[in-house]
Coordinates of C-alpha atoms in Angstrom, one line a residue:
M775 CA 0.0 0.0 0.0
E776 CA 2.9 2.4 0.8
C777 CA 4.5 1.8 -2.6
D778 CA 1.2 2.6 -4.4
H779 CA 0.9 5.8 -2.3
W780 CA 4.3 7.1 -3.5
D781 CA 3.6 6.1 -7.2
K782 CA 0.4 8.2 -7.0
R783 CA 2.3 11.1 -5.4
D784 CA 4.9 11.0 -8.2
D785 CA 2.2 11.1 -10.9
E786 CA 0.5 14.0 -9.1
D787 CA 3.8 15.9 -9.0
E788 CA 4.5 15.3 -12.7
G789 CA 1.0 16.4 -13.5
I790 CA 1.4 19.6 -11.5
A791 CA 4.8 20.3 -13.2
R792 CA 3.2 20.0 -16.7
A793 CA 0.3 22.2 -15.6
V794 CA 2.8 24.9 -14.4
V795 CA 4.7 24.8 -17.7
A796 CA 1.4 24.9 -19.7
S797 CA -0.1 27.7 -17.6
A798 CA 3.1 29.9 -17.5
A799 CA 2.6 33.4 -18.9
D800 CA 6.2 33.3 -20.3
A801 CA 7.2 31.2 -23.3
I802 CA 9.2 28.1 -22.0
V803 CA 11.4 26.3 -24.4
A804 CA 13.4 23.2 -23.3
L805 CA 16.2 21.8 -25.5
D806 CA 18.0 18.5 -25.1
R807 CA 21.8 18.2 -25.4
D808 CA 21.4 17.9 -29.2
L809 CA 19.5 21.3 -29.1
S810 CA 16.2 19.6 -30.2
V811 CA 13.0 21.0 -28.7
V812 CA 11.5 18.7 -25.9
T813 CA 9.2 21.3 -24.4
W814 CA 7.2 24.1 -26.2
N815 CA 4.4 25.5 -24.0
P816 CA 1.3 27.3 -25.2
A817 CA 2.9 30.7 -24.4
A818 CA 5.7 29.7 -26.8
E819 CA 3.1 29.0 -29.4
R820 CA 1.6 32.4 -28.9
L821 CA 4.9 34.3 -28.8
F822 CA 6.6 32.6 -31.7
G823 CA 3.7 31.3 -33.8
W824 CA 4.7 27.7 -34.2
P825 CA 2.4 25.0 -32.8
A826 CA 4.0 22.4 -30.7
E827 CA 3.4 19.6 -33.1
E828 CA 5.5 21.4 -35.8
I829 CA 8.4 22.2 -33.5
L830 CA 8.9 19.3 -31.1
G831 CA 12.0 17.1 -32.0
R832 CA 13.4 19.9 -34.2
R833 CA 16.0 22.6 -33.6
P834 CA 14.1 25.8 -33.0
P835 CA 14.2 27.9 -36.2
F836 CA 13.7 31.2 -34.4
V837 CA 17.4 32.2 -34.0
P838 CA 18.5 34.8 -36.8
E839 CA 21.7 33.8 -38.6
E840 CA 23.5 36.9 -37.5
L841 CA 22.9 36.0 -33.8
M842 CA 24.0 32.3 -34.0
A843 CA 27.4 33.3 -32.6
E844 CA 25.7 34.9 -29.6
H845 CA 23.3 31.9 -29.2
N846 CA 26.3 29.5 -29.2
A847 CA 28.2 31.7 -26.7
V848 CA 25.2 31.7 -24.3
L849 CA 24.8 27.9 -24.4
E850 CA 28.5 27.5 -23.8
R851 CA 28.4 29.8 -20.8
V852 CA 25.3 28.0 -19.4
R853 CA 27.0 24.6 -20.0
T854 CA 29.8 25.6 -17.6
G855 CA 27.4 26.8 -14.9
G856 CA 25.2 29.8 -14.2
T857 CA 22.3 31.5 -15.8
V858 CA 22.4 34.0 -18.7
Q859 CA 20.0 36.9 -19.0
L860 CA 20.0 38.8 -22.2
R861 CA 18.0 41.0 -24.5
T862 CA 18.0 39.6 -28.0
R863 CA 15.8 39.1 -31.1
R864 CA 14.0 36.1 -32.3
F865 CA 12.0 35.2 -35.4
R866 CA 8.3 34.5 -35.5
R867 CA 6.7 32.0 -37.8
D868 CA 5.6 34.8 -40.1
G869 CA 9.2 36.0 -40.5
T870 CA 9.0 39.1 -38.4
L871 CA 11.6 39.8 -35.7
I872 CA 10.6 40.5 -32.2
E873 CA 12.6 41.9 -29.2
V874 CA 12.6 39.4 -26.3
Q875 CA 14.1 39.1 -22.9
A876 CA 15.6 35.6 -22.4
D877 CA 16.7 33.8 -19.3
I878 CA 18.7 30.8 -20.2
S879 CA 19.7 28.1 -17.7
G880 CA 20.8 24.5 -17.7
L881 CA 18.4 21.5 -17.5
R882 CA 20.1 19.2 -15.0
T883 CA 19.5 16.0 -13.0
P884 CA 19.5 16.1 -9.2
S885 CA 23.2 15.0 -9.4
G886 CA 24.1 17.9 -11.6
A887 CA 24.5 16.1 -15.0
L888 CA 23.5 18.3 -17.9
L889 CA 20.4 17.1 -19.8
G890 CA 19.8 20.2 -21.9
Y891 CA 18.9 23.8 -21.7
V892 CA 15.8 25.8 -20.7
G893 CA 14.9 29.2 -22.0
V894 CA 12.2 31.5 -20.6
Y895 CA 11.2 34.2 -23.1
H896 CA 8.9 37.2 -22.9
Q897 CA 8.5 40.2 -25.2
R898 CA 9.6 43.5 -23.7
D899 CA 9.8 47.1 -24.6
D900 CA 13.1 49.0 -24.7
N901 CA 14.5 50.0 -21.3
E902 CA 17.7 51.7 -20.2
A903 CA 19.5 48.5 -19.3
A904 CA 18.7 46.9 -22.6
R905 CA 19.7 50.0 -24.4
A906 CA 23.0 50.2 -22.5
R907 CA 23.8 46.5 -23.4
S908 CA 22.9 47.1 -27.0
V909 CA 25.1 50.2 -27.1
R910 CA 28.0 48.4 -25.6
R911 CA 27.6 45.5 -28.0
A912 CA 27.4 47.9 -31.0
Q913 CA 30.5 49.7 -29.8
L914 CA 32.4 46.4 -29.5
V915 CA 31.2 45.2 -32.9
R916 CA 32.4 48.6 -34.5
R917 CA 35.7 48.1 -32.7
L918 CA 35.8 44.6 -34.0
T919 CA 35.3 46.0 -37.5
D920 CA 38.3 48.4 -37.1
V921 CA 40.4 45.6 -35.6
V922 CA 39.6 43.3 -38.5
G923 CA 40.5 46.0 -41.0
D924 CA 43.8 46.6 -39.2
I925 CA 44.6 42.9 -39.2
N926 CA 43.8 42.3 -42.8
A927 CA 45.9 45.3 -43.9
E928 CA 49.0 43.5 -42.7
L929 CA 50.5 40.6 -44.8
D930 CA 53.4 39.6 -42.5
Q931 CA 52.3 36.5 -40.8
N932 CA 54.1 37.1 -37.5
V933 CA 52.8 40.7 -37.3
V934 CA 49.2 39.4 -38.0
L935 CA 49.4 36.9 -35.2
D936 CA 50.8 39.5 -32.7
R937 CA 47.9 41.9 -33.6
I938 CA 45.4 39.2 -33.2
A939 CA 46.7 38.4 -29.7
G940 CA 46.6 42.0 -28.7
S941 CA 43.1 42.6 -30.1
L942 CA 41.8 39.5 -28.3
T943 CA 42.4 41.1 -24.9
E944 CA 41.0 44.5 -26.0
L945 CA 37.7 43.1 -27.3
T946 CA 37.0 40.4 -24.7
G947 CA 38.4 42.2 -21.7
A948 CA 40.7 39.2 -21.1
D949 CA 43.7 39.8 -18.9
A950 CA 46.0 37.9 -21.3
G951 CA 45.8 36.1 -24.6
G952 CA 47.7 34.1 -27.1
F953 CA 47.5 32.3 -30.5
V954 CA 48.5 28.7 -30.7
L955 CA 49.4 27.0 -33.9
I956 CA 48.2 23.4 -34.6
D957 CA 51.4 21.7 -35.6
G958 CA 50.6 18.0 -36.2
E959 CA 49.8 16.5 -32.9
K960 CA 51.2 19.4 -31.0
L961 CA 50.2 22.9 -30.1
R962 CA 52.8 25.7 -30.3
L963 CA 52.4 29.2 -28.8
V964 CA 53.4 31.5 -31.6
S965 CA 52.0 34.8 -30.3
S966 CA 51.0 36.2 -26.9
H967 CA 49.9 39.4 -25.2
R968 CA 50.6 40.1 -21.5
L969 CA 52.2 36.7 -21.0
P970 CA 56.0 36.2 -20.3
E971 CA 58.0 36.5 -23.5
G972 CA 59.9 33.3 -22.7
M973 CA 56.6 31.4 -23.1
K974 CA 56.6 31.9 -26.9
G975 CA 57.5 28.7 -28.7
A976 CA 56.2 26.5 -25.8
T977 CA 54.4 23.3 -26.9
A978 CA 51.6 21.1 -25.6
D979 CA 49.9 17.9 -26.7
L980 CA 46.9 18.6 -28.9
G981 CA 44.9 15.5 -27.9
S982 CA 44.6 16.3 -24.2
S983 CA 44.3 20.1 -24.7
L984 CA 41.3 22.4 -24.7
V985 CA 41.8 22.8 -28.4
G986 CA 41.6 19.0 -28.9
K987 CA 38.4 18.9 -26.8
L988 CA 36.9 21.8 -28.8
L989 CA 37.7 20.1 -32.1
R990 CA 36.0 16.9 -30.9
T991 CA 32.8 18.8 -30.0
G992 CA 32.6 20.5 -33.3
K993 CA 31.8 23.8 -31.6
P994 CA 33.4 27.1 -32.5
V995 CA 34.2 28.2 -28.9
I996 CA 34.6 26.6 -25.5
L997 CA 34.7 28.0 -22.0
E998 CA 36.5 26.3 -19.1
T999 CA 36.6 27.3 -15.4
G1000 CA 38.3 26.0 -12.3
P1001 CA 41.7 24.3 -11.7
E1002 CA 40.9 21.0 -13.5
G1003 CA 40.0 22.7 -16.8
L1004 CA 43.2 24.8 -16.8
Q1005 CA 45.8 22.2 -16.3
D1006 CA 46.6 21.7 -20.0
L1007 CA 47.6 25.3 -20.6
I1008 CA 51.2 25.0 -19.6
W1009 CA 52.1 28.5 -20.9
A1010 CA 49.4 30.3 -18.9
Q1011 CA 51.5 31.9 -16.2
L1012 CA 48.9 34.3 -15.0
D1013 CA 48.2 34.9 -11.3
G1014 CA 44.6 34.3 -10.3
L1015 CA 43.6 32.6 -13.6
H1016 CA 40.1 31.2 -13.2
T1017 CA 38.6 31.0 -16.7
I1018 CA 39.8 30.3 -20.3
A1019 CA 37.8 30.9 -23.5
V1020 CA 39.1 29.2 -26.6
G1021 CA 38.1 29.8 -30.3
I1022 CA 39.2 27.9 -33.4
A1023 CA 40.7 29.8 -36.3
A1024 CA 40.4 27.9 -39.6
V1025 CA 42.4 28.5 -42.8
G1026 CA 41.0 27.1 -46.0
G1027 CA 38.3 25.2 -44.1
R1028 CA 40.8 23.4 -41.9
P1029 CA 41.7 24.1 -38.3
Y1030 CA 44.9 26.2 -38.3
G1031 CA 45.2 27.4 -34.7
A1032 CA 43.3 28.7 -31.8
L1033 CA 42.8 31.9 -29.7
Y1034 CA 43.1 31.6 -26.0
A1035 CA 41.5 34.4 -23.8
L1036 CA 42.7 34.1 -20.2
F1037 CA 40.6 35.7 -17.4
A1038 CA 41.9 36.4 -13.9
R1039 CA 39.9 39.4 -12.6
R1040 CA 36.6 39.4 -14.4
K1041 CA 34.2 36.8 -15.7
P1042 CA 33.4 36.6 -19.4
G1043 CA 29.8 36.7 -20.6
H1044 CA 28.0 35.6 -23.8
V1045 CA 29.1 38.9 -25.5
E1046 CA 32.7 38.1 -24.9
L1047 CA 32.3 34.6 -26.2
E1048 CA 30.5 35.9 -29.3
L1049 CA 33.3 38.4 -30.0
L1050 CA 35.9 35.6 -29.5
E1051 CA 34.1 33.4 -32.0
L1052 CA 33.9 36.3 -34.5
L1053 CA 37.5 37.3 -34.0
A1054 CA 38.6 33.7 -34.4
G1055 CA 36.8 33.5 -37.7
H1056 CA 38.4 36.8 -38.9
A1057 CA 41.7 35.6 -37.6
G1058 CA 41.5 32.6 -39.8
I1059 CA 40.9 34.8 -42.8
A1060 CA 43.7 37.2 -42.0
V1061 CA 46.2 34.4 -41.4
G1062 CA 45.1 32.7 -44.6
N1063 CA 45.7 35.9 -46.5
A1064 CA 49.2 36.3 -44.9
V1065 CA 50.1 32.6 -45.6
A1066 CA 48.9 33.0 -49.2
Y1067 CA 50.9 36.2 -49.6
Q1068 CA 54.1 34.7 -48.2
D1069 CA 53.6 31.6 -50.4
A1070 CA 53.2 34.0 -53.4
V1071 CA 56.4 35.9 -52.3
R1072 CA 58.3 32.6 -52.1
Q1073 CA 57.0 31.5 -55.4
R1074 CA 57.9 34.8 -57.0
A1075 CA 61.4 34.6 -55.5
H1076 CA 61.8 31.1 -56.9
E1077 CA 60.6 32.3 -60.3
R1078 CA 63.0 35.3 -60.1
A1079 CA 65.9 33.0 -59.3
V1080 CA 65.1 30.7 -62.2
F1081 CA 64.5 33.7 -64.5
D1082 CA 67.8 35.3 -63.5
A1083 CA 69.9 32.1 -63.5
S1084 CA 68.6 30.9 -66.9
A1085 CA 71.2 30.1 -69.5
D1086 CA 68.8 31.4 -72.1
G1087 CA 67.9 35.0 -72.6
I1088 CA 64.3 35.6 -71.5
A1089 CA 62.2 38.7 -72.1
V1090 CA 58.6 39.3 -71.0
L1091 CA 56.7 41.7 -73.2
S1092 CA 53.4 43.5 -72.6
E1093 CA 50.4 43.2 -74.9
S1094 CA 51.6 46.3 -76.7
G1095 CA 55.0 44.6 -77.4
T1096 CA 57.2 46.5 -75.0
V1097 CA 59.7 44.8 -72.7
T1098 CA 58.7 44.6 -69.0
R1099 CA 61.2 42.0 -67.8
W1100 CA 64.8 41.3 -69.1
N1101 CA 67.0 38.7 -67.5
P1102 CA 70.8 39.1 -67.1
K1103 CA 71.5 36.5 -69.9
A1104 CA 69.4 38.6 -72.2
A1105 CA 71.6 41.6 -71.5
E1106 CA 74.7 39.5 -72.0
L1107 CA 73.5 38.0 -75.3
T1108 CA 72.2 41.2 -76.9
G1109 CA 74.5 43.8 -75.4
Y1110 CA 71.5 45.8 -74.2
A1111 CA 71.2 46.4 -70.5
Y1112 CA 67.9 46.3 -68.6
E1113 CA 67.5 50.1 -68.5
D1114 CA 68.2 50.3 -72.3
V1115 CA 65.2 48.0 -73.3
I1116 CA 62.6 48.4 -70.5
G1117 CA 59.4 50.0 -71.9
R1118 CA 60.7 49.6 -75.5
P1119 CA 60.4 46.9 -78.2
P1120 CA 63.0 44.1 -78.0
P1121 CA 66.1 44.6 -80.3
F1122 CA 65.1 41.7 -82.5
D1123 CA 62.0 40.5 -84.4
L1124 CA 59.6 38.0 -82.9
P1125 CA 58.4 34.8 -84.5
A1126 CA 54.7 33.7 -84.4
P1127 CA 53.9 31.8 -81.1
G1128 CA 55.2 28.2 -81.3
E1129 CA 57.6 29.0 -84.2
K1130 CA 61.3 29.7 -84.3
L1131 CA 63.1 32.6 -85.8
T1132 CA 66.9 32.7 -86.4
F1133 CA 68.1 36.3 -86.2
Q1134 CA 71.5 38.0 -86.5
L1135 CA 72.2 41.0 -84.3
E1136 CA 74.2 44.0 -85.5
S1137 CA 77.1 42.7 -83.4
G1138 CA 77.2 39.6 -85.7
R1139 CA 75.8 37.2 -83.0
W1140 CA 73.1 34.8 -84.1
L1141 CA 70.1 34.0 -82.0
D1142 CA 67.4 31.4 -82.1
V1143 CA 64.2 33.1 -80.9
L1144 CA 61.0 31.3 -79.6
C1145 CA 58.0 33.0 -78.0
A1146 CA 54.7 32.1 -76.4
T1147 CA 51.7 34.0 -75.3
I1148 CA 50.3 34.0 -71.7
P1149 CA 46.5 33.7 -72.3
E1150 CA 45.5 35.1 -68.9
T1151 CA 47.5 38.3 -69.2
G1152 CA 48.1 38.7 -73.0
E1153 CA 51.8 39.0 -72.2
I1154 CA 54.5 37.5 -74.5
V1155 CA 57.5 35.5 -73.3
A1156 CA 60.4 35.4 -75.6
D1157 CA 63.2 32.8 -75.1
F1158 CA 66.4 33.2 -77.1
R1159 CA 69.8 31.5 -77.1
D1160 CA 73.2 32.1 -78.8
I1161 CA 73.7 29.8 -81.8
T1162 CA 76.7 31.8 -83.2
S1163 CA 79.1 28.9 -82.8
A1164 CA 76.7 26.4 -84.3
K1165 CA 76.0 28.8 -87.2
E1166 CA 79.8 29.4 -87.8
L1167 CA 80.4 25.6 -87.7
E1168 CA 77.6 25.1 -90.2
E1169 CA 79.0 27.8 -92.5
A1170 CA 82.5 26.4 -92.0
K1171 CA 81.3 22.9 -92.9
D1172 CA 79.7 24.3 -96.0
L1173 CA 82.9 26.1 -96.9
F1174 CA 84.9 23.0 -96.1
L1175 CA 82.8 20.9 -98.5
A1176 CA 83.2 23.6 -101.2
T1177 CA 86.9 24.0 -100.5
T1178 CA 87.6 20.3 -100.3
S1179 CA 85.8 19.7 -103.6
H1180 CA 88.0 22.4 -105.2
E1181 CA 91.2 21.1 -103.5
L1182 CA 90.4 17.6 -104.7
R1183 CA 89.3 18.6 -108.2
T1184 CA 92.5 20.5 -109.0
P1185 CA 95.0 17.6 -108.7
I1186 CA 92.5 15.1 -110.1
T1187 CA 91.9 17.4 -113.1
V1188 CA 95.7 17.7 -113.7
V1189 CA 96.3 14.0 -113.3
T1190 CA 93.4 13.2 -115.6
G1191 CA 94.5 15.7 -118.2
F1192 CA 98.2 14.5 -118.3
A1193 CA 97.2 10.9 -118.2
S1194 CA 94.8 11.4 -121.1
T1195 CA 97.5 13.2 -123.0
L1196 CA 99.9 10.3 -122.4
A1197 CA 97.3 7.8 -123.5
D1198 CA 96.2 9.7 -126.6
R1199 CA 99.6 11.1 -127.8
W1200 CA 102.2 8.7 -126.4
D1201 CA 103.8 8.1 -129.8
K1202 CA 103.9 11.8 -130.7
L1203 CA 105.5 12.9 -127.4
S1204 CA 109.3 13.0 -126.9
D1205 CA 110.8 11.0 -124.0
A1206 CA 111.4 14.3 -122.2
D1207 CA 107.8 15.3 -122.6
R1208 CA 106.6 11.9 -121.4
R1209 CA 108.9 12.1 -118.3
A1210 CA 107.6 15.6 -117.6
H1211 CA 104.0 14.5 -117.8
V1212 CA 104.6 11.5 -115.6
H1213 CA 106.5 13.7 -113.1
T1214 CA 103.6 16.1 -113.0
I1215 CA 101.2 13.2 -112.4
A1216 CA 103.3 11.9 -109.6
E1217 CA 103.6 15.3 -107.9
R1218 CA 99.9 15.9 -108.1
A1219 CA 99.2 12.4 -106.7
K1220 CA 101.5 13.2 -103.8
S1221 CA 99.6 16.4 -103.2
L1222 CA 96.3 14.5 -103.3
G1223 CA 97.7 12.0 -100.9
R1224 CA 98.7 14.7 -98.4
L1225 CA 95.3 16.3 -98.7
I1226 CA 93.7 12.9 -97.9
D1227 CA 96.1 12.4 -95.0
H1228 CA 95.0 15.8 -93.6
L1229 CA 91.4 14.9 -93.9
L1230 CA 91.9 11.6 -92.1
L1231 CA 94.0 13.2 -89.3
G1232 CA 91.3 15.8 -88.9
A1233 CA 88.6 13.2 -88.6
R1234 CA 90.5 11.2 -86.0
A1235 CA 91.4 14.3 -84.0
G1236 CA 87.8 15.4 -84.0
A1237 CA 86.5 12.0 -82.9
A1238 CA 88.9 11.6 -80.0
E1239 CA 92.3 12.6 -78.7
P1240 CA 95.0 11.3 -81.0
S1241 CA 96.9 8.2 -79.7
V1242 CA 100.5 9.3 -79.1
R1243 CA 103.5 7.9 -77.3
D1244 CA 105.0 9.5 -74.1
E1245 CA 108.7 9.0 -74.3
A1246 CA 111.9 11.1 -74.3
F1247 CA 113.2 12.3 -77.7
D1248 CA 115.5 14.9 -79.2
L1249 CA 113.5 17.9 -80.4
A1250 CA 116.6 19.5 -81.9
E1251 CA 117.1 16.5 -84.1
R1252 CA 113.5 16.6 -85.3
V1253 CA 113.9 20.4 -86.1
R1254 CA 117.0 19.8 -88.2
A1255 CA 115.3 16.9 -90.1
A1256 CA 112.2 19.1 -90.7
T1257 CA 114.1 22.1 -92.0
L1258 CA 116.7 20.1 -94.0
G1259 CA 116.4 21.2 -97.7
L1260 CA 113.9 24.0 -97.0
P1261 CA 116.2 26.8 -98.2
V1262 CA 116.2 25.4 -101.8
L1263 CA 112.4 25.2 -102.0
S1264 CA 111.9 28.9 -102.6
D1265 CA 114.2 31.6 -104.0
R1266 CA 112.1 34.3 -102.1
H1267 CA 112.4 32.9 -98.6
R1268 CA 115.3 32.6 -96.2
V1269 CA 115.3 29.9 -93.6
E1270 CA 117.2 30.4 -90.3
V1271 CA 117.4 27.8 -87.6
R1272 CA 118.5 28.8 -84.0
V1273 CA 118.5 25.6 -81.9
P1274 CA 121.3 25.2 -79.2
D1275 CA 123.4 22.1 -79.3
D1276 CA 122.6 21.4 -75.6
L1277 CA 118.8 21.6 -76.0
P1278 CA 117.5 19.1 -73.4
L1279 CA 115.3 16.2 -74.3
V1280 CA 111.5 16.5 -74.3
R1281 CA 108.6 14.2 -73.4
G1282 CA 106.2 13.3 -76.2
D1283 CA 105.9 11.5 -79.5
A1284 CA 108.6 12.1 -82.1
L1285 CA 106.4 11.1 -85.1
A1286 CA 103.5 13.4 -84.0
T1287 CA 106.0 16.2 -83.6
D1288 CA 107.3 15.6 -87.2
I1289 CA 103.8 16.1 -88.5
L1290 CA 103.3 19.1 -86.4
L1291 CA 106.6 20.8 -87.4
D1292 CA 105.9 20.1 -91.1
Q1293 CA 102.5 21.8 -90.9
L1294 CA 103.9 24.9 -89.0
L1295 CA 106.6 25.3 -91.6
E1296 CA 104.2 24.7 -94.5
N1297 CA 102.0 27.5 -93.1
A1298 CA 104.9 29.8 -92.7
F1299 CA 105.8 29.4 -96.4
K1300 CA 102.1 29.6 -97.6
Y1301 CA 101.1 32.7 -95.7
S1302 CA 104.3 34.7 -96.6
P1303 CA 103.8 34.8 -100.4
D1304 CA 106.1 37.8 -100.8
G1305 CA 109.0 35.9 -99.2
G1306 CA 111.0 37.0 -96.3
L1307 CA 112.7 35.3 -93.3
I1308 CA 111.4 32.1 -91.8
Q1309 CA 113.1 31.6 -88.4
V1310 CA 112.9 28.5 -86.3
S1311 CA 114.1 28.9 -82.7
A1312 CA 114.1 26.7 -79.6
W1313 CA 115.2 27.2 -76.0
A1314 CA 114.9 25.6 -72.6
E1315 CA 113.0 27.0 -69.6
E1316 CA 112.6 25.5 -66.1
T1317 CA 110.1 22.7 -66.8
R1318 CA 109.6 23.1 -70.5
V1319 CA 111.1 23.5 -73.9
V1320 CA 109.8 26.3 -76.3
L1321 CA 110.0 26.2 -80.0
T1322 CA 108.8 29.1 -82.3
V1323 CA 108.3 29.4 -86.1
D1324 CA 108.3 33.1 -87.2
D1325 CA 107.4 34.4 -90.6
E1326 CA 107.1 37.9 -92.1
G1327 CA 103.8 37.1 -93.9
I1328 CA 100.3 38.5 -93.8
G1329 CA 99.8 37.8 -90.1
I1330 CA 96.6 36.8 -88.1
A1331 CA 94.1 39.3 -86.9
P1332 CA 93.9 39.3 -83.0
S1333 CA 90.3 38.1 -83.0
D1334 CA 91.3 35.1 -85.1
R1335 CA 94.3 33.9 -83.1
E1336 CA 92.2 31.2 -81.4
R1337 CA 89.8 30.6 -84.1
V1338 CA 92.5 29.4 -86.6
F1339 CA 92.9 26.3 -84.4
E1340 CA 89.3 25.3 -85.0
R1341 CA 88.3 22.8 -87.7
F1342 CA 87.6 24.2 -91.1
V1343 CA 88.7 27.7 -90.1
Q1344 CA 91.4 29.8 -91.9
G1345 CA 91.0 33.1 -90.3
E1346 CA 88.7 35.7 -91.8
S1347 CA 87.5 35.0 -95.3
G1348 CA 89.6 37.0 -97.7
D1349 CA 93.4 37.3 -97.2
R1350 CA 94.0 33.7 -95.9
R1351 CA 91.3 32.0 -98.0
R1352 CA 93.1 32.9 -101.2
F1353 CA 95.8 30.4 -100.2
G1354 CA 93.6 27.4 -100.4
G1355 CA 93.5 24.5 -98.0
V1356 CA 90.6 22.9 -96.0
G1357 CA 91.2 24.6 -92.7
L1358 CA 92.4 21.4 -90.8
G1359 CA 96.2 22.0 -90.5
L1360 CA 96.3 24.0 -87.3
Y1361 CA 93.4 22.1 -85.8
I1362 CA 95.6 18.9 -86.3
V1363 CA 98.6 20.8 -84.9
R1364 CA 96.9 21.7 -81.6
S1365 CA 95.3 18.3 -81.2
L1366 CA 98.8 16.6 -81.6
A1367 CA 100.4 19.2 -79.2
R1368 CA 97.9 18.7 -76.5
A1369 CA 97.9 14.9 -76.9
Q1370 CA 101.6 15.1 -75.9
G1371 CA 100.9 17.2 -72.9
G1372 CA 102.0 20.3 -74.7
E1373 CA 100.4 23.4 -76.2
V1374 CA 100.6 25.6 -79.3
A1375 CA 99.5 29.2 -79.8
A1376 CA 99.5 31.9 -82.4
L1377 CA 101.3 35.1 -81.3
P1378 CA 101.9 38.5 -82.9
R1379 CA 105.2 39.8 -84.1
P1380 CA 106.0 43.5 -83.6
E1381 CA 107.8 43.5 -87.0
G1382 CA 104.8 42.0 -88.7
G1383 CA 103.9 38.4 -89.6
T1384 CA 103.1 35.5 -87.3
R1385 CA 104.8 33.6 -84.5
M1386 CA 103.6 30.1 -83.9
Q1387 CA 104.8 28.9 -80.5
F1388 CA 105.0 25.2 -79.6
V1389 CA 105.7 24.1 -76.0
L1390 CA 106.6 20.6 -74.7
R1391 CA 107.6 19.2 -71.3
R1392 CA 111.2 18.8 -70.5
E1393 CA 112.4 15.3 -69.8
G1394 CA 112.5 14.7 -66.0
F1395 CA 109.5 17.1 -65.3
V1396 CA 105.9 15.9 -65.1
T1397 CA 104.3 19.4 -64.7
A1398 CA 102.3 20.3 -67.8
P1399 CA 103.6 23.4 -69.6
D1400 CA 102.0 26.8 -69.0
T1401 CA 99.9 28.4 -71.7
P1402 CA 102.4 29.6 -74.3
G1403 CA 103.2 33.2 -74.4
R1404 CA 106.5 35.1 -74.5

């Protein structure tokens, strides 16, 4: 009987509670922890316009979008204890906004566990207190607008973070604040205000922190009070700290960091939480802008480094065809400095996009020019490289083929002519005539053989370094053998040999040196057509032996003293080309000299003509000779 008595008593109490809620003059709205409506009394139906059957089990649709941050802040404050009273606005079912006074508290079990939230609403006219709160909120929102503008005007990430931390304390009234970066599974304090400077850079574990807790809840802000909730914040060295408010800052839709507002003297309300949430959102935007700007700066620096270091000349032209960028290689190739071309057309023609144009500058340099259009900007990028060497080699090869054909045709024509004469008129020719014809044929055949030997030597020298011996031999003996009989070859030339009897032995290949000496002497005769002295001299120095062949001929222009050692080159067309040949002699000479560890060079003579200097290593010395010059 006693048990039945208490069951009836509970039912009566529950019925009375329902009657109280149903009869209340104020609208009573109860939400569960998921923020779905579990109680919606008749006063709520009258105030907001929705009948209970339409609203129960749903999230109440009466909170305006611009007040969601305020709504979330109020619920967060209630969740941590206490009751919030505020003046705010809510929607009616017909879409109109009404001013209401709201008292929000937690719905808890007798043991204190949170079951949800209870809101008591009634419509009120303006009063001084409401106006004061509204004015204060408006002032803070205006200040927030100024702060956001100031933050977004800065593009240095560190400065942005420092300004955010400073603004946080100003707007929320916090005693200190900081910005922590989410770095993998760690938090790192990157900016702070009114905290010890030595705390910057301190780290904490993300999973056990308030930030980790906030991320797991999916809420924008969280409020913690009491010693237990503050233990994770290892850098919060603030006397009297009792409350922490945390807001997430997202960049690109992903959590980037969090704002910590630390309270030691005052307690934050829903307005402070709302401002924290708004500031965190703007902080994410400002940091995102700074990160994007710094990425763009790094990308631009990388592009500049590639642009400046390119082995090709690169020019960027505006839509109107004037130069806006000009890299160092472009200046080197064209001879035009940046300041000479900027804002002007380039000093060469441009091909159509995707095509190539070969162009010769006034300086004589040849360029291959390519260009492409940037569709987004209409700019034109021109890329050009120096092909002068390739062009000269191409021209030299063409000249070589023409010259070789001529050099081969001449002895062949002579041999063919004299051989035909012998065959057709053998009986009519005297013995002297027949011997003269045969002698001419033999001489021309020898000339043809020497030409072919030069061609073969040039081909082998071009394919790889000639194979030579490395042994001691007597250079003086090779000179005497090479010059023996030369004085009788021409009645316009005098040959003088100055080689000391005690000239030391040299290291190298005697046969290769014979070929080399023959070519140097042949050149001396060929390029001094008016005769004159041909002098061969040799002397010893510390680690080398130097040999020179001097002539009084036409000489070599300074710009051609290196080019004459290239294949198919005989100096400038004109003076030297009239002497025939295929342009391989000096190329073979240098190849043979270097293969022996020596060197050869063309030097000027003050009296006119040319000095060819050949250097070899002295026997007993392994050091390679210096570049010739005396």
